[in-house]
Coordinates of C-alpha atoms in Angstrom, one line a residue:
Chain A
X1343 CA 6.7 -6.8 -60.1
X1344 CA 7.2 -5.7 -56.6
X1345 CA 7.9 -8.3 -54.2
X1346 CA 4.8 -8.6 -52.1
X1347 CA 6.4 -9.2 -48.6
X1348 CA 7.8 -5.7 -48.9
X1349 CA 4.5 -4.5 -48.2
X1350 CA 3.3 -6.7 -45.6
X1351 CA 3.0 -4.8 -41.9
X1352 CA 5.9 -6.2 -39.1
X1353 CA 4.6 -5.7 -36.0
X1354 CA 5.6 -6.8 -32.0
X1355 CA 3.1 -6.9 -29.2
X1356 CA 2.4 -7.1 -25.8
X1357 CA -0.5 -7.2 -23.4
X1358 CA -1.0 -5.3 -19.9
X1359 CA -3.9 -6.1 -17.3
X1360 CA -4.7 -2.9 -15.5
X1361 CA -7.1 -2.6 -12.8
X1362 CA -9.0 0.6 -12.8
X1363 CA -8.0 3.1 -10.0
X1364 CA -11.1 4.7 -8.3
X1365 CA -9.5 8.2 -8.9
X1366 CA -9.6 7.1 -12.8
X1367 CA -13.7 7.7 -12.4
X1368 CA -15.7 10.7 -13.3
X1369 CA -18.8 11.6 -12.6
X1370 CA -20.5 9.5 -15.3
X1371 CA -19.4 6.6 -13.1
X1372 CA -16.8 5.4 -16.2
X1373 CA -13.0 5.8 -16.4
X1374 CA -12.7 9.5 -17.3
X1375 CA -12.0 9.1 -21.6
X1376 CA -8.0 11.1 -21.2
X1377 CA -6.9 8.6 -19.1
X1378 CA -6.8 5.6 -21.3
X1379 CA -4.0 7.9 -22.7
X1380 CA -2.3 6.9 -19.6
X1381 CA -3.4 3.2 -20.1
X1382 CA -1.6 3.6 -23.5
X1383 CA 1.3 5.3 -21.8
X1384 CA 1.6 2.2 -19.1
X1385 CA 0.9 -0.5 -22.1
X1386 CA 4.1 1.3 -24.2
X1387 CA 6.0 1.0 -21.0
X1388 CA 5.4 -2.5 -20.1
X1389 CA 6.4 -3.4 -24.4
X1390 CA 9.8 -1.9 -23.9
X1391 CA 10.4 -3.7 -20.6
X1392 CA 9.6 -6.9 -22.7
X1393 CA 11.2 -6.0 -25.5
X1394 CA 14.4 -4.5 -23.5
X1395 CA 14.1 -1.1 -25.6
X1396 CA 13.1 1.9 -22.9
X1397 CA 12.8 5.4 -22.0
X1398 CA 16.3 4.9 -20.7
X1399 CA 17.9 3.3 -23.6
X1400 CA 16.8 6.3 -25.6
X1401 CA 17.8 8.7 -22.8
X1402 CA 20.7 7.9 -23.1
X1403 CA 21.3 8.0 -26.8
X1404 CA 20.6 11.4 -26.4
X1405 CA 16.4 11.3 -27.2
X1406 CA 13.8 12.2 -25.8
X1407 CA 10.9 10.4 -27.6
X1408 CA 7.6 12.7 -27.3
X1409 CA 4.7 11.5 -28.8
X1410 CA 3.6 13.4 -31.4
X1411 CA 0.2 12.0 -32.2
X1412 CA -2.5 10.3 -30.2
X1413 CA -6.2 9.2 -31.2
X1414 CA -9.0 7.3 -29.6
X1415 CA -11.6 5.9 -30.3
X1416 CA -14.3 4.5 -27.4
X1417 CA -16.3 1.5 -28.2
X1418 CA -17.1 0.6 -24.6
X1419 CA -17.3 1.8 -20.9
X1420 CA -15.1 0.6 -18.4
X1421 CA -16.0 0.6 -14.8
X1422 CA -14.3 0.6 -11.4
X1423 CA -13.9 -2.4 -9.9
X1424 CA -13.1 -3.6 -13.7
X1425 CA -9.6 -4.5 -14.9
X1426 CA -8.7 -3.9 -18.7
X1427 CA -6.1 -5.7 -20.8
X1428 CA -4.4 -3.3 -22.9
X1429 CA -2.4 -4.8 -25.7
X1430 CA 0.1 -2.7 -27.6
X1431 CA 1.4 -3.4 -31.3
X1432 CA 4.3 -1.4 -32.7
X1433 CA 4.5 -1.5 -36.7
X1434 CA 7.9 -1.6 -37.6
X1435 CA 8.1 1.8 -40.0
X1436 CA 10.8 3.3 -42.4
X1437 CA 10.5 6.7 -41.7
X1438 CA 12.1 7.6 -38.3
X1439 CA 9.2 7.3 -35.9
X1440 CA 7.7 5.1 -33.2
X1441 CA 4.2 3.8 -34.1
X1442 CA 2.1 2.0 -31.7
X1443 CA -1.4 0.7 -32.1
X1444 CA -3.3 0.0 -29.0
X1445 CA -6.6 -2.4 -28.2
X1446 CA -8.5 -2.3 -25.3
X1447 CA -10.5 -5.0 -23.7
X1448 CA -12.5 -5.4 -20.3
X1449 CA -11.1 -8.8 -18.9
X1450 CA -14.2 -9.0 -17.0
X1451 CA -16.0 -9.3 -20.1
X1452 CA -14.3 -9.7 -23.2
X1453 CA -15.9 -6.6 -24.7
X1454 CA -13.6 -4.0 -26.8
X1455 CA -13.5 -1.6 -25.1
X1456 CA -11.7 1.4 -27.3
X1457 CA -8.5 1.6 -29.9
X1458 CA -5.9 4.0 -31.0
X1459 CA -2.3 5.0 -31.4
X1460 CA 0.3 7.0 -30.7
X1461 CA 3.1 8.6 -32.9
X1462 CA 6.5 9.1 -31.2
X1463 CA 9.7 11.4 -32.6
X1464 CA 13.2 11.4 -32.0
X1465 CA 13.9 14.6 -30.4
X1466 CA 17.7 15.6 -29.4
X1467 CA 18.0 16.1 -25.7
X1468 CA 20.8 18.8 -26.0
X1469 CA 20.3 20.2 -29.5
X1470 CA 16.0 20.0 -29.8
X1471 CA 16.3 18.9 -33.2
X1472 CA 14.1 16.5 -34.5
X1473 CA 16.1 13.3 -35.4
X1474 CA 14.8 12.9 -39.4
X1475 CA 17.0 9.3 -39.5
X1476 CA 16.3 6.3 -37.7
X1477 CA 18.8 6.4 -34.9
X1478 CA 20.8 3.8 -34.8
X1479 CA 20.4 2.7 -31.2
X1480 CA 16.5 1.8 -32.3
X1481 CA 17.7 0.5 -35.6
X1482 CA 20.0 -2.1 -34.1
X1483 CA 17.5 -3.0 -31.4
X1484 CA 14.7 -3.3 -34.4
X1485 CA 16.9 -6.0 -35.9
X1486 CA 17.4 -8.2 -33.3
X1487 CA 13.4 -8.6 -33.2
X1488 CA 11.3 -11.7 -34.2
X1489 CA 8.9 -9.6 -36.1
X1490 CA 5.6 -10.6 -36.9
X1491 CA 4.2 -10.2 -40.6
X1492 CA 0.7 -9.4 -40.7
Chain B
X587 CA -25.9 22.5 -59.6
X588 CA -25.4 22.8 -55.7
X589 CA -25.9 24.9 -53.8
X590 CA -22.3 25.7 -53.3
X591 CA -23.9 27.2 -49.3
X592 CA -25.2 24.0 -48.4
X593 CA -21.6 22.6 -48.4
X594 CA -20.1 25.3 -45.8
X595 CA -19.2 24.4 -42.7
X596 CA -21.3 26.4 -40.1
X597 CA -19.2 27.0 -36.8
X598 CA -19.3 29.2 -33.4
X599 CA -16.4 29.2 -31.6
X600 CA -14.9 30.7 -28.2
X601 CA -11.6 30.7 -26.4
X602 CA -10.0 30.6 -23.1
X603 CA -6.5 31.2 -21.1
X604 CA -5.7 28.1 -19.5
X605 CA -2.3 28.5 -16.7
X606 CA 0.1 25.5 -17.0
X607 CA -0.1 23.7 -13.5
X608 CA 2.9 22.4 -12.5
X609 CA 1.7 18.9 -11.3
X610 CA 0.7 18.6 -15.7
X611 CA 4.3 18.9 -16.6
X612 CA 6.1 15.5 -16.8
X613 CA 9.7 14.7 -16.2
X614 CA 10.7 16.3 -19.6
X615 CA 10.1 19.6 -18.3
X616 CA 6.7 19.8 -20.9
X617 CA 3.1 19.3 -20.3
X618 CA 2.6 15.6 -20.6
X619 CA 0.6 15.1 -23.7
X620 CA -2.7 13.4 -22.0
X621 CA -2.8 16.9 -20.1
X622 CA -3.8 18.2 -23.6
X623 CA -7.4 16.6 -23.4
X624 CA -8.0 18.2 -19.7
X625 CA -7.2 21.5 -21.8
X626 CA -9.7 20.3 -24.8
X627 CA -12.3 19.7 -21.7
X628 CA -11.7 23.4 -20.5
X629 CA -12.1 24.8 -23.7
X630 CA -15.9 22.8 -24.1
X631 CA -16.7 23.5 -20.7
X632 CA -16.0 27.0 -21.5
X633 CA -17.8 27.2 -24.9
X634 CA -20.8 25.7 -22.6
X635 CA -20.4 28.6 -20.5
X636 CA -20.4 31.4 -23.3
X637 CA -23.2 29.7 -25.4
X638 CA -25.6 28.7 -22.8
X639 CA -25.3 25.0 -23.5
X640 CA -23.9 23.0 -20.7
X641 CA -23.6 19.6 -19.2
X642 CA -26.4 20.3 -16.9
X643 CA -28.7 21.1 -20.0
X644 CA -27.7 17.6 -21.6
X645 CA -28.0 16.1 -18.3
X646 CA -31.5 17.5 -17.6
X647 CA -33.1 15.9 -20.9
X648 CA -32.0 12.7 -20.4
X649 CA -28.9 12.5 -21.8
X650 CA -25.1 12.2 -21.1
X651 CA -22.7 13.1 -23.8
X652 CA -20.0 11.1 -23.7
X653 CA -16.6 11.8 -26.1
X654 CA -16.2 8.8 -28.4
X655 CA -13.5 10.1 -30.6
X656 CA -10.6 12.1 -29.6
X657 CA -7.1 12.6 -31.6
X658 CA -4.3 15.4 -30.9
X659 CA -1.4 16.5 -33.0
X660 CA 1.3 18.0 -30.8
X661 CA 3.4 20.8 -33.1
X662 CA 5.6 22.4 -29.8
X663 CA 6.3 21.7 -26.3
X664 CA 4.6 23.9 -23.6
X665 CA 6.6 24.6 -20.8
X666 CA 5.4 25.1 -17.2
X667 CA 5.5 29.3 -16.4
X668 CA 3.7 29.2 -19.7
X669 CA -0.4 29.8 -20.7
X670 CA -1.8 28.3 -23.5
X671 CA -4.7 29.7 -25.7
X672 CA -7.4 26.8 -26.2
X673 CA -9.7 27.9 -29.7
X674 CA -12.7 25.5 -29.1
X675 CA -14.9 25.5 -32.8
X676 CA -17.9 24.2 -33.0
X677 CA -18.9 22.6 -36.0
X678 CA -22.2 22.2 -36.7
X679 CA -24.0 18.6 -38.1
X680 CA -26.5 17.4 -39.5
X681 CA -26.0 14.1 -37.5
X682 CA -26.5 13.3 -34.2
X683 CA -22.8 14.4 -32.5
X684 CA -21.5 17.1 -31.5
X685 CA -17.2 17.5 -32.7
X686 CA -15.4 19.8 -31.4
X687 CA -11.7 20.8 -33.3
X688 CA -9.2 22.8 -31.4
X689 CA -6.4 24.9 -31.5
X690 CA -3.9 25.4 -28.6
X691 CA -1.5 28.7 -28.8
X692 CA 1.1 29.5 -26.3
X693 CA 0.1 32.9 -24.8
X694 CA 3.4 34.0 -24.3
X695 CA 5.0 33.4 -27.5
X696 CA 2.2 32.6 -30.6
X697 CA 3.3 29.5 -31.0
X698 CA 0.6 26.5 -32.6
X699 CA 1.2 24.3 -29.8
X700 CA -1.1 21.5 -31.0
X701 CA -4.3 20.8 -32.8
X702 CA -7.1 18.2 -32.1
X703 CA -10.9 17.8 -32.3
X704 CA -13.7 15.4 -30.1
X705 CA -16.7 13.8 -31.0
X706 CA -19.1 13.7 -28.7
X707 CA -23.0 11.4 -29.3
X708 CA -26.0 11.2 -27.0
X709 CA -26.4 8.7 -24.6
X710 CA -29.5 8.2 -22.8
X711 CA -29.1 7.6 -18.9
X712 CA -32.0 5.7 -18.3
X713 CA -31.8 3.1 -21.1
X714 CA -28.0 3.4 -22.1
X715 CA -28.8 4.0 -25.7
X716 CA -27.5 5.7 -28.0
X717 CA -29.6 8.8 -29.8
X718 CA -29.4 8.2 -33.9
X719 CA -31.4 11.8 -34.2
X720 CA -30.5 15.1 -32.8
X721 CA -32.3 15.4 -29.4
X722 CA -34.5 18.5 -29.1
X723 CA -32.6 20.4 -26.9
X724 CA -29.8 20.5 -29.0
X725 CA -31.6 21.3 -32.0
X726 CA -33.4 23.9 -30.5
X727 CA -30.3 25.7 -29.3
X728 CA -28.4 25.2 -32.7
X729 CA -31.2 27.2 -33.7
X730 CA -31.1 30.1 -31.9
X731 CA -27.3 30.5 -32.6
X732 CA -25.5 32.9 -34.8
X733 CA -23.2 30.7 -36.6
X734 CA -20.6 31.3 -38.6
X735 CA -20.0 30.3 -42.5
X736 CA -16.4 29.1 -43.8
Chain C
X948 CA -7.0 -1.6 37.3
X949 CA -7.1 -1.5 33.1
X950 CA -6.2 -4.5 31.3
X951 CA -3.1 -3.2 29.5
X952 CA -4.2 -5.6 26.4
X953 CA -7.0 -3.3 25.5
X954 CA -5.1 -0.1 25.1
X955 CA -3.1 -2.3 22.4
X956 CA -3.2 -1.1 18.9
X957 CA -4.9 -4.1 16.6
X958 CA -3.9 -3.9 12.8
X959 CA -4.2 -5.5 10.0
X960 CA -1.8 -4.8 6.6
X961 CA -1.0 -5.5 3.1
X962 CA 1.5 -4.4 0.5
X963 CA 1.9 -3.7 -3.1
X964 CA 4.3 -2.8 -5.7
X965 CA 3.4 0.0 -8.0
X966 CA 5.7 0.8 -10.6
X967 CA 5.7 4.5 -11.3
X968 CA 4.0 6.0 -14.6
X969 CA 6.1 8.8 -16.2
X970 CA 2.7 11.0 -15.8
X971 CA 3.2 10.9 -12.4
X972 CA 6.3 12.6 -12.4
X973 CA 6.6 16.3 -12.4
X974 CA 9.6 18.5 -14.0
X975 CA 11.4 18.5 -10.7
X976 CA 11.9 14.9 -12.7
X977 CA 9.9 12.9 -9.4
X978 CA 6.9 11.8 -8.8
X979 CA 4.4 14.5 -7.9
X980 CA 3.7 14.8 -4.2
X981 CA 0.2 14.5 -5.3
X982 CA 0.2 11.6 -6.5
X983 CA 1.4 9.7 -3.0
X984 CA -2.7 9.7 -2.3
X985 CA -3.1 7.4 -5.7
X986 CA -0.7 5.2 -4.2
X987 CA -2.3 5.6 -0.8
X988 CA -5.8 4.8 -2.7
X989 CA -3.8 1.9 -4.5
X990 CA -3.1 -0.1 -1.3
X991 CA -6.4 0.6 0.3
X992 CA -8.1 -1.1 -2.9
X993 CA -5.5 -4.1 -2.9
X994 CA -5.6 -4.3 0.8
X995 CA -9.9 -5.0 0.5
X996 CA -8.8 -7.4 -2.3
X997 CA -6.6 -9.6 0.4
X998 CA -9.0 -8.8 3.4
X999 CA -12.7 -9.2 1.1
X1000 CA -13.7 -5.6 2.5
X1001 CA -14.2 -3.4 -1.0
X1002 CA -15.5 -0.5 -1.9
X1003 CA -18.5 -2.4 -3.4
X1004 CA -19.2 -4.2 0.2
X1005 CA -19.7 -0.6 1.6
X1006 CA -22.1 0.5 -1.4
X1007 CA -24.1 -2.7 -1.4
X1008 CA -24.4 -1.7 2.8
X1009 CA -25.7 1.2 1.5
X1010 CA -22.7 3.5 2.6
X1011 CA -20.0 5.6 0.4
X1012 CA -16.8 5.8 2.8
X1013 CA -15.0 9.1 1.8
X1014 CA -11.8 9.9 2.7
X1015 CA -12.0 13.3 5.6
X1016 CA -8.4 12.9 6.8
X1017 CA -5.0 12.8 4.8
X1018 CA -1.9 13.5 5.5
X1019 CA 1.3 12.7 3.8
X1020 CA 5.0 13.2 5.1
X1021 CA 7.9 13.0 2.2
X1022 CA 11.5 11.6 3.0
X1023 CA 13.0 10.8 -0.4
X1024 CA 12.3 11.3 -4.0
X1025 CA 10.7 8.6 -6.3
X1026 CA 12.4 8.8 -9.7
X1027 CA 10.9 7.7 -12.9
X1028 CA 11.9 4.2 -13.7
X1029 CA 11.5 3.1 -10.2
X1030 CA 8.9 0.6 -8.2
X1031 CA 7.3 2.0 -5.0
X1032 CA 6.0 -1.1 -2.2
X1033 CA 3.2 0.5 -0.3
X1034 CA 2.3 -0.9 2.9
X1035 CA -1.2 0.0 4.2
X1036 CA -1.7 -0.4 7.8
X1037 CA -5.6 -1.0 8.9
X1038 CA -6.0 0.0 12.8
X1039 CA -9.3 -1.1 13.8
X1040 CA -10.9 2.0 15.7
X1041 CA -13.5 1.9 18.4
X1042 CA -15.6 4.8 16.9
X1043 CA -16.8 4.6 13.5
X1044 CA -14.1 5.4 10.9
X1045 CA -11.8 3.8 9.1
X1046 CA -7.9 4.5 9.6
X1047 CA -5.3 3.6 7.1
X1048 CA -1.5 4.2 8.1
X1049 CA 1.0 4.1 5.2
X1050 CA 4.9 3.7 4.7
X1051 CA 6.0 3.8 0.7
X1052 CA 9.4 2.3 0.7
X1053 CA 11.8 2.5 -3.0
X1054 CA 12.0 -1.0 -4.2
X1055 CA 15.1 -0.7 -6.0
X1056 CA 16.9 1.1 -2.8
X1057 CA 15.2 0.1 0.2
X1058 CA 14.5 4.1 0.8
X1059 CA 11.7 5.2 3.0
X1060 CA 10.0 7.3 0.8
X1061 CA 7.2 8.6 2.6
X1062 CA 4.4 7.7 5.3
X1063 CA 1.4 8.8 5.7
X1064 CA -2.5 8.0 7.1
X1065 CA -6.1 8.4 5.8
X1066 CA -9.2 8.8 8.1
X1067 CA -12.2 7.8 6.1
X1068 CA -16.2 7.6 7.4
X1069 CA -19.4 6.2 6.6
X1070 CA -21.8 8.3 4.6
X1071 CA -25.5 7.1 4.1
X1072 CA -26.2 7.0 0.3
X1073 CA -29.6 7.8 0.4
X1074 CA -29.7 10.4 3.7
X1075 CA -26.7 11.4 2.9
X1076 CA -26.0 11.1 6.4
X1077 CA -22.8 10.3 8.7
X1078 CA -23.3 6.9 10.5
X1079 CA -22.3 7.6 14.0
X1080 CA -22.5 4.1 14.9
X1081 CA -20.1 1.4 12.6
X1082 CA -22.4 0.0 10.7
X1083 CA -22.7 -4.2 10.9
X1084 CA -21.4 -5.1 7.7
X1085 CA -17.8 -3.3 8.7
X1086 CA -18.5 -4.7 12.2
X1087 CA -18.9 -8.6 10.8
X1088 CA -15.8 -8.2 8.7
X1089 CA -13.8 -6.9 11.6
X1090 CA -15.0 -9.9 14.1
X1091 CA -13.1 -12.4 11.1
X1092 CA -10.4 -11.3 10.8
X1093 CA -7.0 -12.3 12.6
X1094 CA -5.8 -8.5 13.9
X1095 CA -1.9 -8.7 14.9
X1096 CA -1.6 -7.0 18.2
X1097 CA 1.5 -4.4 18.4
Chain D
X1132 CA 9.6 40.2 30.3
X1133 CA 9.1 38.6 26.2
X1134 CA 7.8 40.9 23.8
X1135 CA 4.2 40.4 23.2
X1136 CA 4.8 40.8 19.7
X1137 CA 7.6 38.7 19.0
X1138 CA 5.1 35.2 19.4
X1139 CA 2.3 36.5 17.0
X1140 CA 2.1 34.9 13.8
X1141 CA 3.0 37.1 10.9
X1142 CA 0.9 36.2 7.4
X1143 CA 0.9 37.3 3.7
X1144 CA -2.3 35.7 1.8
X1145 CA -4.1 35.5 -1.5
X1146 CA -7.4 33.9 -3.1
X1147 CA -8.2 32.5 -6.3
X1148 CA -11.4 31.3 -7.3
X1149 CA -11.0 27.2 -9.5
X1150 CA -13.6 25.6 -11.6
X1151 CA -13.9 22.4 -10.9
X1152 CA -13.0 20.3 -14.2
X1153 CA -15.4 17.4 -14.6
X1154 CA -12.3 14.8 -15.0
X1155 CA -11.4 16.1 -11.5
X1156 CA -14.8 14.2 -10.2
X1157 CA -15.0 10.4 -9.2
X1158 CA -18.1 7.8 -9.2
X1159 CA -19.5 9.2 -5.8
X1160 CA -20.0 12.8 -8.1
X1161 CA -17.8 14.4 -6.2
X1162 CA -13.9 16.1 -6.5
X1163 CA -11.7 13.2 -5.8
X1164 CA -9.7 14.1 -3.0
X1165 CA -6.5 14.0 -3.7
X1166 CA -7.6 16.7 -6.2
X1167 CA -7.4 19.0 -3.4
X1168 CA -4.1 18.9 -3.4
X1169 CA -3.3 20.5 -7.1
X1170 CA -6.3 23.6 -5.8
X1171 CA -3.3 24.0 -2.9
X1172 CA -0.8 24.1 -5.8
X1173 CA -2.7 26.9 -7.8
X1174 CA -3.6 28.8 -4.5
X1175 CA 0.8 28.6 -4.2
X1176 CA 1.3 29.8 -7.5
X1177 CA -1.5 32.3 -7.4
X1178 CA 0.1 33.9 -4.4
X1179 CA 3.5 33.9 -6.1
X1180 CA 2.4 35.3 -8.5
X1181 CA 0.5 38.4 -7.0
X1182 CA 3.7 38.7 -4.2
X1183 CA 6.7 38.2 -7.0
X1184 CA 8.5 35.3 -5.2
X1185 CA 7.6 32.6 -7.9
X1186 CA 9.2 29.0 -8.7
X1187 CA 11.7 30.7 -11.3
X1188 CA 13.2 32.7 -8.3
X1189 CA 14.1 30.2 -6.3
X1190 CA 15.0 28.0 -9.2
X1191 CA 17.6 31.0 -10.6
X1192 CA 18.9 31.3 -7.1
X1193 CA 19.3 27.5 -7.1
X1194 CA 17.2 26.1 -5.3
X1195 CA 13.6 23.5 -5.6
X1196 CA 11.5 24.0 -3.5
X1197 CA 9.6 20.1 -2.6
X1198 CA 6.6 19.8 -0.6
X1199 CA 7.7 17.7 2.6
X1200 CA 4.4 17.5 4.2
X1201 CA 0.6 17.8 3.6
X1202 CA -2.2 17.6 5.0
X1203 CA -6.0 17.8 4.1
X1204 CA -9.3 17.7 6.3
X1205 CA -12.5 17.7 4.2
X1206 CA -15.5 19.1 5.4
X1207 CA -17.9 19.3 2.9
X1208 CA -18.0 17.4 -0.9
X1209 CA -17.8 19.7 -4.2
X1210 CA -19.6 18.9 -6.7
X1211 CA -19.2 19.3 -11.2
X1212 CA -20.6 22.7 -11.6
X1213 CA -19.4 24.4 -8.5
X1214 CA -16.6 26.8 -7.9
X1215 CA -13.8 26.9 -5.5
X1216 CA -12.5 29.5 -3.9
X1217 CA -9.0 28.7 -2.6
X1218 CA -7.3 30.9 0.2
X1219 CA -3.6 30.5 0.6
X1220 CA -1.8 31.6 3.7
X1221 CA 1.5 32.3 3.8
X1222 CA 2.7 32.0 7.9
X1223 CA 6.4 33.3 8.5
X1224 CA 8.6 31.4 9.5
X1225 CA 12.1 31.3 11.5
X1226 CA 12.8 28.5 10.3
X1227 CA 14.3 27.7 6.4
X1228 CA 10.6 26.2 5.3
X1229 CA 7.2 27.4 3.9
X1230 CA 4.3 26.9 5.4
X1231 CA 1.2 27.5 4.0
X1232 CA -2.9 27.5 5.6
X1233 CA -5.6 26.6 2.9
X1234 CA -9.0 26.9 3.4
X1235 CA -11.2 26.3 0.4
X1236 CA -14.5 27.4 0.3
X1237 CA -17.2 26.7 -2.1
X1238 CA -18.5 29.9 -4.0
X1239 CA -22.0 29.1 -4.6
X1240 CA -23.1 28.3 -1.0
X1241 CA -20.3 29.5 0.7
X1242 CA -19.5 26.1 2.4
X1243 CA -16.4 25.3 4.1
X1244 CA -15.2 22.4 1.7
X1245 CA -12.0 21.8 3.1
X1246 CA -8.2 22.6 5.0
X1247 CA -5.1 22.1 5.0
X1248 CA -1.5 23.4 5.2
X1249 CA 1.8 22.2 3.2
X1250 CA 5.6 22.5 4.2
X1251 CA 7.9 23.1 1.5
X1252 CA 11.9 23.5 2.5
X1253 CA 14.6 24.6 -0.2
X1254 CA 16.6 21.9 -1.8
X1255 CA 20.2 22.8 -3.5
X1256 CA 19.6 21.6 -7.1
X1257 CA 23.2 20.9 -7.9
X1258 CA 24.3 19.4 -4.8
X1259 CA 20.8 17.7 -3.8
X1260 CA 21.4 19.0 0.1
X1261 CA 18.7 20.3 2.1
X1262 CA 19.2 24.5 2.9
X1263 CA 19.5 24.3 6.8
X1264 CA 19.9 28.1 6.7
X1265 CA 16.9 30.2 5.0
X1266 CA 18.5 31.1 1.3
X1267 CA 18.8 34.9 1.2
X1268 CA 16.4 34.9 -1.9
X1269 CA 13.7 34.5 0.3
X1270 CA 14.6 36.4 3.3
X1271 CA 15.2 39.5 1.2
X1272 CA 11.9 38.9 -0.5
X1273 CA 10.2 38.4 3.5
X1274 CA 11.6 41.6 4.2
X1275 CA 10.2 43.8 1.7
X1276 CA 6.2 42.4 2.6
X1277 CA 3.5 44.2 4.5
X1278 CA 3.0 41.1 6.9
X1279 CA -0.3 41.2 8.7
X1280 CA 0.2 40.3 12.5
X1281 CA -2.2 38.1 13.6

């Protein structure tokens, strides 16, 4: 019988406020839908600053980290002169890959306003290759982690 | 039995050359990957264009068409010099949305540089609500169309 | 014989920190030179936040107050990974516009990075209109505020 | 007695007409301003392209080739669903800089919308150092064009 912890989810998190920028805005008045890619991208950012695992760290382990996979999915509009609170949840994953989950609220008024995720890959700076084992620059800093179990 | 025709996906589809600007390239030398969704906008703008259904229509009877889902799956980098071939398909539904999948090629050397679709829905401006059946104007111009069976 | 107090410049600033977002930065590996008007935009916002002047103040007056004037002058490279502080400089004008000077400085080096200035106007919503004559609600805010003489 | 001749400026320019992409509008409806500066950055690579002196040339000779200064003066707002048409103007120089004029003029009513100019200078991309002396690249290049006097 397998054990049943193996199964459960580890996850970290961390939350972001961002205030919307005006130039965020389209026409329809609401943040423009790509940009909460960015949102995502500044929410990944602030994680690894918490976590003290970077763009730099990887740099220079020799990867590059490009996300491979993104998908949204809007619930709500946001509005200049609102601020949103993105939170960020990375699963902890076998295979060699980065995979964040991302939930967005309006602070001003608790609604959700969209979810989604990104998939990240360990590309070689100097040889392009894709990096099919967990480096072990990310697998050290993966077990010095108070991981969560969901 | 079926109707094994009622099950094929009806599409139209159209294409468009899109330059790499430099200011969408990121500090790994590639388009950054929230760039591809501007390129996904093009291609629908574009598609608009060719099939004589626009924003301006949509906006016109009352509604907005906001995108609620998005995803990408990014297969090679695209490098700034470079143009990429956006495939916009249409795919008609019976409900009320409009989804969108794409293909982006690099022009210069055939490479799949990523895949992705939308989802668009309705919205009304005036009351903010979302349209559960296809407005008329869509309908209507579904109608007159020549599409395509898979 | 003129008062040589009134040909002195009265100003009014603020500054924020704005860490840089690797979208911003191009494949030069810096930030865009584009992108230095987000940051301008940035400080302007924060700066109504300190000074209760914002965006929505002018709308509710019935006035959008586009930018007309830009101008940006580089002198060092932001790099990704880095923290700009922009300062935005208020100088309160006699005629009726709105004029921003800016100095972005590197927070990790103490580099002037750039400076720049933004000329922005009163535009009737409605009439679509320029307003000539500063309109009271930008009048009443300036008559508050303790302006540092240089 | 100074040749006549010698003080008239000498220009090379090109035009390229730019859709306006509906996530390069903001909440007034209009192109965000700042925007203006990526239709300067096309209008560049537009004319580089049509005159052969292109980003790869000066980056195979060795050189970047960062804008130092910008400038903008709006005229008239653009709106989704217009087209721009962006002249670039290329003004010799003594000097080891580029210079370029902009006017952009919308192509449905003809409209002055905006102009501007941006100074680029030529940056060593090993040694970091500013090119005092204008790189032989480009002066070979400048020597082979039908300049128009003005």
């Amino acid at each position: 019988m397998p054990n049943e912890n193996s199964h459960r989810m580890k996850v970290l998190e961390a939350s972001l406020e961002i205030p919307v920028r005006f130039s965020e805005t389209d026409a329809m008045g609401v943040v423009w839908h790509g940009n909460y890619l960015k949102f995502f991208e500044d929410a990944r950012e602030y994680f690894g600053n918490v976590y003290g695992i970077e763009y730099m760290d990887a740099f220079n382990a020799g990867y590059y980290t490009p996300i491979v996979k993104s998908n949204i999915n809007h619930k709500a509009s946001v509005y200049y002169g609102q601020k949103v609170r993105v939170r960020a949840i990375l699963e902890q994953q076998q295979a060699s890959k980065i995979v964040f989950q991302y939930e967005v609220h309006i602070v001003e008024t608790g609604e959700l306003a969209a979810v989604g995720s990104t998939t990240q890959v360990f590309l070689g700076i100097e040889n392009k290759l894709l990096e099919l084992v967990k480096p072990d620059f990310f697998a050290s800093w993966e077990e010095k982690q108070n991981w969560k179990e969901l």
